[in-house]
Tab-separated table of C-alpha atoms and ligand atoms in Angstrom:
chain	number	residue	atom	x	y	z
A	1	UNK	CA	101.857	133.666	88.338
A	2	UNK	CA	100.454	135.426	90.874
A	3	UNK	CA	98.581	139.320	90.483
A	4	UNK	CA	98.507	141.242	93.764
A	5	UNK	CA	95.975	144.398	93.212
A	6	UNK	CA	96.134	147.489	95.063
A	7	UNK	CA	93.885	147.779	97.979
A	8	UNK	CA	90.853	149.415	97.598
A	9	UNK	CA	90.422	148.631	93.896
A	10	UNK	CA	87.142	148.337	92.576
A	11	UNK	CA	85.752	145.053	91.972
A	12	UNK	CA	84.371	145.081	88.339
A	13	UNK	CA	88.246	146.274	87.626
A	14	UNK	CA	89.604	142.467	89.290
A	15	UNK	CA	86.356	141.455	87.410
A	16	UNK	CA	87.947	142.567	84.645
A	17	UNK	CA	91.285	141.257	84.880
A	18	UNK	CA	89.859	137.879	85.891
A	19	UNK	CA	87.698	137.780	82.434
A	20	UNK	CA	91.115	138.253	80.305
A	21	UNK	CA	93.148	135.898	81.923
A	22	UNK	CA	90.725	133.318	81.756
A	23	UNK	CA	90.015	134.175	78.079
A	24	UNK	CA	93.716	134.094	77.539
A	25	UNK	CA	93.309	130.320	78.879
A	26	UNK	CA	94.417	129.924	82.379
A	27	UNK	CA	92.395	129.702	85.797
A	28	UNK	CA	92.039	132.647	88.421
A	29	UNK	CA	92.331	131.452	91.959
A	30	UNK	CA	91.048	134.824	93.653
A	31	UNK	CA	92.365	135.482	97.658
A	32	UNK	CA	90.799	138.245	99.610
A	33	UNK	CA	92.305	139.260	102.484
A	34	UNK	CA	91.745	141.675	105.073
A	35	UNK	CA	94.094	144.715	103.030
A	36	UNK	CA	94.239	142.828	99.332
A	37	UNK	CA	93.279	140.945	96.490
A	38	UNK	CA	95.439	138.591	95.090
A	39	UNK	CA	94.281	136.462	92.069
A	40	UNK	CA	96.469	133.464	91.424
A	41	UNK	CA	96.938	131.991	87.988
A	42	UNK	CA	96.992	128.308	87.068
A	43	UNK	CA	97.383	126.466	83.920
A	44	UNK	CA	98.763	128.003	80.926
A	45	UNK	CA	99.938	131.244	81.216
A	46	UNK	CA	102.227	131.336	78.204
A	47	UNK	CA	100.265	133.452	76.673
A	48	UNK	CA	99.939	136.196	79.081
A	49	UNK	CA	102.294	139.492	78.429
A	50	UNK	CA	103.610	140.377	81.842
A	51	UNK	CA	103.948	144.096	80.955
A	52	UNK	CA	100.559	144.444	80.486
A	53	UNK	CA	99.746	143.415	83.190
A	54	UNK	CA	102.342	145.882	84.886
A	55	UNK	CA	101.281	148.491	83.307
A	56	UNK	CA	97.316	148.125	84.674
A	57	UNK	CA	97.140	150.976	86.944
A	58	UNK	CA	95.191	148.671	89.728
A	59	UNK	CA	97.756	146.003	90.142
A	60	UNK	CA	100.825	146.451	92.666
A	61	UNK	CA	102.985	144.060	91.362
A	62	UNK	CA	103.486	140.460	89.502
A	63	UNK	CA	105.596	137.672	90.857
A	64	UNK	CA	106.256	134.322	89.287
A	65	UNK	CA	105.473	131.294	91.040
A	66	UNK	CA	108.692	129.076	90.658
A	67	UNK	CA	107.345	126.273	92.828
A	68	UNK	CA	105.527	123.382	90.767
A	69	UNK	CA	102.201	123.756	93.395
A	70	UNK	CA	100.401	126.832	93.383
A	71	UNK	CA	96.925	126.389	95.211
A	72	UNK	CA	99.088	125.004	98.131
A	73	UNK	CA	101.953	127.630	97.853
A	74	UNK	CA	102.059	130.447	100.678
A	75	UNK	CA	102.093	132.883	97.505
A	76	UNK	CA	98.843	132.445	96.707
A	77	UNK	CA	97.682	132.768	100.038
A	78	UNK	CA	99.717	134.650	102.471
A	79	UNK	CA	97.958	134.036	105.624
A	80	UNK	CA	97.678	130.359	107.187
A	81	UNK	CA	94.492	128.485	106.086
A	82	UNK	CA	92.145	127.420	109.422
A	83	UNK	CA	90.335	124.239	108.690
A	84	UNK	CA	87.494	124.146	111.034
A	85	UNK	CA	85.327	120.934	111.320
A	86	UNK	CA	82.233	121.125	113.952
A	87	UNK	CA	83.510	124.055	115.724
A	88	UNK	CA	86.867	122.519	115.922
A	89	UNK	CA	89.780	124.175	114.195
A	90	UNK	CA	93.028	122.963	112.921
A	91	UNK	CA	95.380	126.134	111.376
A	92	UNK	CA	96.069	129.591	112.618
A	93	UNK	CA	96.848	130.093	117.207
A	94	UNK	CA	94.948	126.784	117.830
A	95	UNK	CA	96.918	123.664	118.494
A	96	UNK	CA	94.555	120.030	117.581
A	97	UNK	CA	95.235	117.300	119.229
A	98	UNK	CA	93.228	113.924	117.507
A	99	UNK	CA	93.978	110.934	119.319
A	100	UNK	CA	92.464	107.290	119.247
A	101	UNK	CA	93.577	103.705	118.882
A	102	UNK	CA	95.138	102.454	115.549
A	103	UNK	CA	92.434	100.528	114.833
A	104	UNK	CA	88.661	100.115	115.932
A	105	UNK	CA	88.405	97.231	118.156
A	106	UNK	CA	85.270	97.103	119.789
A	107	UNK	CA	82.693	99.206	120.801
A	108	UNK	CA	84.299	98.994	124.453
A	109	UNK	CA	87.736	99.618	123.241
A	110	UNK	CA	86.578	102.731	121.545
A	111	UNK	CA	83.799	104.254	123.721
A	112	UNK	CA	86.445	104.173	126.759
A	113	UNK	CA	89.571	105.461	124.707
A	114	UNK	CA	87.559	108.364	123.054
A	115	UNK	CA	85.757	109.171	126.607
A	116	UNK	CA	89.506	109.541	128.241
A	117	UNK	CA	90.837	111.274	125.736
A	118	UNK	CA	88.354	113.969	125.389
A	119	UNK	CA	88.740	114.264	129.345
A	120	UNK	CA	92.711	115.126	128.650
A	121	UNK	CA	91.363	117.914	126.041
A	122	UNK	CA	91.907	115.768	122.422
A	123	UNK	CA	89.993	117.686	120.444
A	124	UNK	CA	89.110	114.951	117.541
A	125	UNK	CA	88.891	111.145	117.488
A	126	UNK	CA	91.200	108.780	115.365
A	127	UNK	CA	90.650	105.199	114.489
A	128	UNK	CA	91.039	103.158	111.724
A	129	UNK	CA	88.329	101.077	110.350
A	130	UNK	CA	89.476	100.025	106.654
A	131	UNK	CA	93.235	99.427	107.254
A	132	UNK	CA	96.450	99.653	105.137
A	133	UNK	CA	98.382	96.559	106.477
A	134	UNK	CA	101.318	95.128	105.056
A	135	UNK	CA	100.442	91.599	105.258
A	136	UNK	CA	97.357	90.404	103.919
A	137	UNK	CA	96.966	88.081	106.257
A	138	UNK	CA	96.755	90.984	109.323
A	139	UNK	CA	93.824	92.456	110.693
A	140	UNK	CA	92.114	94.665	108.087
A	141	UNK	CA	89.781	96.432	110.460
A	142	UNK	CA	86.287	96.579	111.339
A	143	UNK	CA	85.354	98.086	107.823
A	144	UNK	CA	81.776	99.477	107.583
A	145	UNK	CA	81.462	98.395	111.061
A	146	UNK	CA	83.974	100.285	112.437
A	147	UNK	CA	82.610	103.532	111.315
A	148	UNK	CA	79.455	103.010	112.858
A	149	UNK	CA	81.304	102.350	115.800
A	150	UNK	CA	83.157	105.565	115.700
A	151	UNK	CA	79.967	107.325	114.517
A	152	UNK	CA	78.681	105.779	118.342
A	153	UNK	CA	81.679	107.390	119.968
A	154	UNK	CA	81.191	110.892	118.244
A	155	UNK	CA	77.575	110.684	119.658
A	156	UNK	CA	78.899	110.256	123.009
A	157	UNK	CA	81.438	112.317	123.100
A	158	UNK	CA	80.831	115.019	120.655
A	159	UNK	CA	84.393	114.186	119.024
A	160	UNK	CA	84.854	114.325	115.205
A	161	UNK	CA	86.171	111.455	113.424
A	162	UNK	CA	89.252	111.216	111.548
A	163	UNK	CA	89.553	107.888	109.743
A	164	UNK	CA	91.132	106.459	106.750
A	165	UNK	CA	90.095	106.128	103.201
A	166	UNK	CA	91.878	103.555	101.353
A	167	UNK	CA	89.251	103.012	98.138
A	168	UNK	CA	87.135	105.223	96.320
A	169	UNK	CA	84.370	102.702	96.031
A	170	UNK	CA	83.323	103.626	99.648
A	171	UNK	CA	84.309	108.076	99.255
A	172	UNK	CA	80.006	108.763	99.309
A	173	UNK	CA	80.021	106.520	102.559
A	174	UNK	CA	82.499	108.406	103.949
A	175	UNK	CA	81.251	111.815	102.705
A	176	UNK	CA	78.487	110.951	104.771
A	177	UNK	CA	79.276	109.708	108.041
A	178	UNK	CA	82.849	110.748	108.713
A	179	UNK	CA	84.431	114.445	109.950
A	180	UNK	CA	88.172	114.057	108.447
A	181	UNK	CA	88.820	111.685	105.661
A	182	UNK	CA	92.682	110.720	106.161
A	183	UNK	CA	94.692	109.936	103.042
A	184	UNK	CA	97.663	107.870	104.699
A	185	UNK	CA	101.318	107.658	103.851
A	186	UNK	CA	100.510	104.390	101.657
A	187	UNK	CA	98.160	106.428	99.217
A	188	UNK	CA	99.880	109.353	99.102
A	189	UNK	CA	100.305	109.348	95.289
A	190	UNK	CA	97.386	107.711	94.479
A	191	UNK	CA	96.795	110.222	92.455
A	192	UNK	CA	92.679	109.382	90.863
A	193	UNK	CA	92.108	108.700	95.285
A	194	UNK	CA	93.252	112.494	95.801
A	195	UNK	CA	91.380	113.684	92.892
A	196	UNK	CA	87.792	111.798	93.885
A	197	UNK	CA	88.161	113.602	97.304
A	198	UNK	CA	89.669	116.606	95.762
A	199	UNK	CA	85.844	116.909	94.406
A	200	UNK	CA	84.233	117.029	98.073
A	201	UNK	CA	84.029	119.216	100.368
A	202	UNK	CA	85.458	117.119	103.431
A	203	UNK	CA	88.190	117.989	105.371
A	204	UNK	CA	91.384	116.206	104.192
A	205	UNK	CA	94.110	114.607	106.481
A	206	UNK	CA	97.219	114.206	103.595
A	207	UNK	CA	100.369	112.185	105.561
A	208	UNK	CA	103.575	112.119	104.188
A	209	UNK	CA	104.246	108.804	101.999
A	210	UNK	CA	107.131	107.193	103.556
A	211	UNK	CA	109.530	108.146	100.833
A	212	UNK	CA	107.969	111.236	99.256
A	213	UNK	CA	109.757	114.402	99.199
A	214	UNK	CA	108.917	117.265	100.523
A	215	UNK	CA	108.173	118.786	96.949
A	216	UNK	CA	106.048	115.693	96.603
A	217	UNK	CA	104.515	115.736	99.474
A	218	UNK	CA	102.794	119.351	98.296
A	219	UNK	CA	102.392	118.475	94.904
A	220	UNK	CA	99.682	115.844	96.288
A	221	UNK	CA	98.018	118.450	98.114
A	222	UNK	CA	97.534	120.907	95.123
A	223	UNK	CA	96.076	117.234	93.703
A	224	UNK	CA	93.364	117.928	95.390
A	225	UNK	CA	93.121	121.417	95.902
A	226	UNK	CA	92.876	121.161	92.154
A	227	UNK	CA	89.846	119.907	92.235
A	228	UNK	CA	88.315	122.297	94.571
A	229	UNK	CA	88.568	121.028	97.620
A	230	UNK	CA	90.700	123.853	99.876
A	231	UNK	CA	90.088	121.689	103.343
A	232	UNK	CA	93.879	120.001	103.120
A	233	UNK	CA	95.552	119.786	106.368
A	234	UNK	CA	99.533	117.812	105.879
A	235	UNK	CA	100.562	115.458	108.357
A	236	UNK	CA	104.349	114.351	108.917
A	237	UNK	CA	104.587	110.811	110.062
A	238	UNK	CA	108.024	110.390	109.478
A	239	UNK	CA	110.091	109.354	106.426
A	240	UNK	CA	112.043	106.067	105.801
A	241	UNK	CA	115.833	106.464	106.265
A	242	UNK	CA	118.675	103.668	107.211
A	243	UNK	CA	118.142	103.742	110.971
A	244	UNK	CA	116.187	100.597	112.571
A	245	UNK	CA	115.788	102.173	116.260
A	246	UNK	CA	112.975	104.008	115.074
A	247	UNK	CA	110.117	102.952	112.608
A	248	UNK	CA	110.581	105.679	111.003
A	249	UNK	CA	112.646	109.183	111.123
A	250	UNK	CA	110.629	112.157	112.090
A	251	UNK	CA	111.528	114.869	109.794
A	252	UNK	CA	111.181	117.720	111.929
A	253	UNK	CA	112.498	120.095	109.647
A	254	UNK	CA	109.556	119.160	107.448
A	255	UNK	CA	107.137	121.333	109.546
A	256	UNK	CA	108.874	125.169	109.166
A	257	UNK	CA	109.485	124.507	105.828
A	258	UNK	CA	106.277	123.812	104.704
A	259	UNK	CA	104.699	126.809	106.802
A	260	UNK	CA	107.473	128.928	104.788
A	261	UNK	CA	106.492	127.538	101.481
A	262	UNK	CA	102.340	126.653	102.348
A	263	UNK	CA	99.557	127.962	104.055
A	264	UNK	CA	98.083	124.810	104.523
A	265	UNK	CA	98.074	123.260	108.540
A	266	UNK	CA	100.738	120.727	109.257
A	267	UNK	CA	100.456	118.373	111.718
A	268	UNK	CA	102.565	115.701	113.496
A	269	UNK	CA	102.150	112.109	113.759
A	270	UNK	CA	105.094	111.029	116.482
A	271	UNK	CA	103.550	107.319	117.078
A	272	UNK	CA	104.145	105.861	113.390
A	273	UNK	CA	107.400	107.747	113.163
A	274	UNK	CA	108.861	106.907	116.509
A	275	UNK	CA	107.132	103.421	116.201
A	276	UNK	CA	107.643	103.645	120.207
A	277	UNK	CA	105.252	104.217	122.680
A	278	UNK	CA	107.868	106.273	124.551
A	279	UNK	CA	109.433	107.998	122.215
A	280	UNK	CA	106.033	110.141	121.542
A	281	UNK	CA	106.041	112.028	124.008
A	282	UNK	CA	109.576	113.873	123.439
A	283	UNK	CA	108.549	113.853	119.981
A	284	UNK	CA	105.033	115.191	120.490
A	285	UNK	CA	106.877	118.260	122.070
A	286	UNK	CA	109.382	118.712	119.318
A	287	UNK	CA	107.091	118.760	117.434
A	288	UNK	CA	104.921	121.548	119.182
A	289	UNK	CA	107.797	123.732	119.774
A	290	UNK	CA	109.392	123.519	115.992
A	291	UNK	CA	105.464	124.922	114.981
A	292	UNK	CA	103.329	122.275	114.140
A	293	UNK	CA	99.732	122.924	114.002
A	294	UNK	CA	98.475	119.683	115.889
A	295	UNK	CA	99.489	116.138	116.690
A	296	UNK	CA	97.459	112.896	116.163
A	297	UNK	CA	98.647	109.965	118.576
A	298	UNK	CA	97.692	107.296	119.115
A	299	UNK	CA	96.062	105.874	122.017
A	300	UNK	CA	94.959	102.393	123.429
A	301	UNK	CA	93.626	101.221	126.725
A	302	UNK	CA	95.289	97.704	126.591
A	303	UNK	CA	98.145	97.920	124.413
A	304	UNK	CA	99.877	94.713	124.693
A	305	UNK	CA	97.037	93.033	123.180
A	306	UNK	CA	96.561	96.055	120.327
A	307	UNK	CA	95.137	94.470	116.952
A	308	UNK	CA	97.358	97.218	115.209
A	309	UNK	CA	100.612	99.394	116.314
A	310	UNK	CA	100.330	98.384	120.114
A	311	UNK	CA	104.257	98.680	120.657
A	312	UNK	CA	103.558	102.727	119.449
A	313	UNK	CA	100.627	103.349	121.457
A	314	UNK	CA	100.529	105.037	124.970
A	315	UNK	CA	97.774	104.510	127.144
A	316	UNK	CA	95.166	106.717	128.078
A	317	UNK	CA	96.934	107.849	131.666
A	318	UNK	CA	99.926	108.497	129.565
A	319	UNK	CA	98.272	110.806	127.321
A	320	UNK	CA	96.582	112.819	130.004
A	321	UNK	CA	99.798	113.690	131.117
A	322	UNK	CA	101.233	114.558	128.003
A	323	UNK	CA	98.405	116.905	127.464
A	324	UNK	CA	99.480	119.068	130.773
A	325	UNK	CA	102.789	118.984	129.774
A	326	UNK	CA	101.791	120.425	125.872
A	327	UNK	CA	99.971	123.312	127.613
A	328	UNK	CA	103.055	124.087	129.102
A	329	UNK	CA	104.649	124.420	126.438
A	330	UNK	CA	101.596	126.078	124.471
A	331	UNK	CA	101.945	129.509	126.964
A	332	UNK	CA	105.338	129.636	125.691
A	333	UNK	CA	104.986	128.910	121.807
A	334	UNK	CA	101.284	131.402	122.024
A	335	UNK	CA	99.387	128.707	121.087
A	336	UNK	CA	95.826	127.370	122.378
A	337	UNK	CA	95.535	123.835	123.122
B	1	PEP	C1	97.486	105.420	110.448
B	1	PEP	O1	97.493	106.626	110.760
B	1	PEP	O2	96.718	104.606	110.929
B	1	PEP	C2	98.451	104.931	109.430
B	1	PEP	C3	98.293	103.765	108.846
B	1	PEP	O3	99.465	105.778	109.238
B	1	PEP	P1	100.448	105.948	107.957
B	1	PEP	O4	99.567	106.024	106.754
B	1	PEP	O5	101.174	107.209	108.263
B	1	PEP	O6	101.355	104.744	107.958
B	2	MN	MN1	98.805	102.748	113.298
């Protein structure tokens, strides 16, 4: 249920409104924006008498939330959510670009890809250092020494990290050193993961699990926006379907339905849906031009001999001139890149 007030009322009357809805058992989620107040109710709200509320002379009007996620929905927050990490936003006229190998390699392998990529304009750094693989018996990644190494590469380049979580043993570690935590498609509905980071205040990077729905997909947001943690950017990577050309099938639709439905930024990931390191290009501008908030691609200096997801990744040259061609396209589509 959401309560929009009138402009200009006074606060200790939403003060007061706030007080009896939480007495009558339910949480206020208050939004203030530039010409309202909106106060958003979550829980139980059984108990609440909608013509009461109707009938308060400071509230414009009540609407019922149908959607199962609230936090998340665009209801409860009209305008798009910016999440800005070091100066660098993701959300609102600014497109983010975060590119970087798979996997930390090396300290070579990741001073040189970070060093071209800020050069092309990426505006964050990707790698992963604890690794999802399918076989156990694949690399697993650098682990704690992979995040020093990207902590090395965001000294040199000024890049924040984005890099993935997979356990909640090492969350304080990554509280610590890391920019972006990234929840990937594999962990999507682990649902005690998304709560422990739910209760920081890190920026999240939530991809799509493979088979989740969309509804899904935004119910594990409001996971952890229920805890308190309002820093959630989505990330489509592309959903499982019968077709073997691709990895996976980029679900482009995904992207304007969740800005119509959620406030929350929504980004692209063309390289693990494609699964083609030349099919991310056309898909990287699809993706731009259907209103996606960012991409994250990924990048490698010598991708034939990749640890991880070589076959997807484009080298750095490649993604230089991807980057002229998105600005391009940005002028058109009003966004910054
Ligand atoms: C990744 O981004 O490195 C990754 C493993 O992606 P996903 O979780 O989407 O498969
Ligand atoms: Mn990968």
């Amino acid at each position: 249920m959401v309560i929009v007030m009138k402009p200009e009322t006074q606060e200790r009357e939403i003060e007061k409104i706030k007080v009896k809805m939480q007495s009558l058992g339910c949480q206020v989620h208050e939004v203030i924006g530039d010409n309202y107040t909106i106060l958003g109710l979550v829980g139980d709200t059984s108990k609440i008498d909608p013509t009461i509320i109707q009938s308060n002379r400071n509230v414009n009007k009540l609407m019922n939330v149908q959607e199962p996620y609230k936090k998340v929905n665009r209801i409860f927050h009209p305008e798009d959510t910016i999440v800005t990490v070091n100066g660098n936003s993701i959300g609102g006229n600014k497109f983010a670009v975060i590119g970087g190998p798979c996997s930390v390699e090396s300290e070579e392998q990741i001073l040189s890809i970070a060093e071209d990529i800020k050069e092309a304009g990426a505006t964050f750094l990707r790698g992963g250092a604890f690794k999802p693989r399918t076989s156990p018996y694949s690399f697993q990644g650098l682990r704690g020494e992979g995040l020093e190494l990207l902590k090395l590469a965001r000294e040199k380049t000024g890049l924040p990290i984005v890099t993935e979580l997979m356990s909640a043993d090492v969350i304080e570690k990554f509280v610590e050193d890391v920019d972006v935590i990234q929840i990937g498609a594999r962990n999507m509905q682990n649902f005690d993961l998304l709560k422990e980071v739910g209760k920081t205040n890190k920026p999240v990077l939530l991809k799509r699990g493979m088979s989740a729905t969309i509804e899904e997909f935004l119910m594990s947001a409001e996971y952890i926006m229920s805890e308190g943690n309002e820093n959630v950017i989505l990330c489509e990577r592309g959903v499982r379907t019968f077709e073997k050309y691709t990895r996976n099938t980029l679900d482009l639709s995904a992207i304007p339905i969740i800005k119509r439905h959620s406030h929350l930024p929504i980004i692209v990931d063309p390289s693990h849906a494609g699964g083609l390191w030349w099919l991310v290009e056309p898909l990287a501008k699809a993706a731009m031009a259907v209103g996606a908030d960012g991409l994250m691609i990924e990048v490698h200096n010598d991708p034939a001999n990749a640890k991880c997801d070589g076959q997807q990744s484009i080298k750095p040259e490649k993604f230089k001139s991807l980057m002229s061609s998105l600005k391009q396209i940005a002028d058109i589509e009003n966004k910054e890149i």
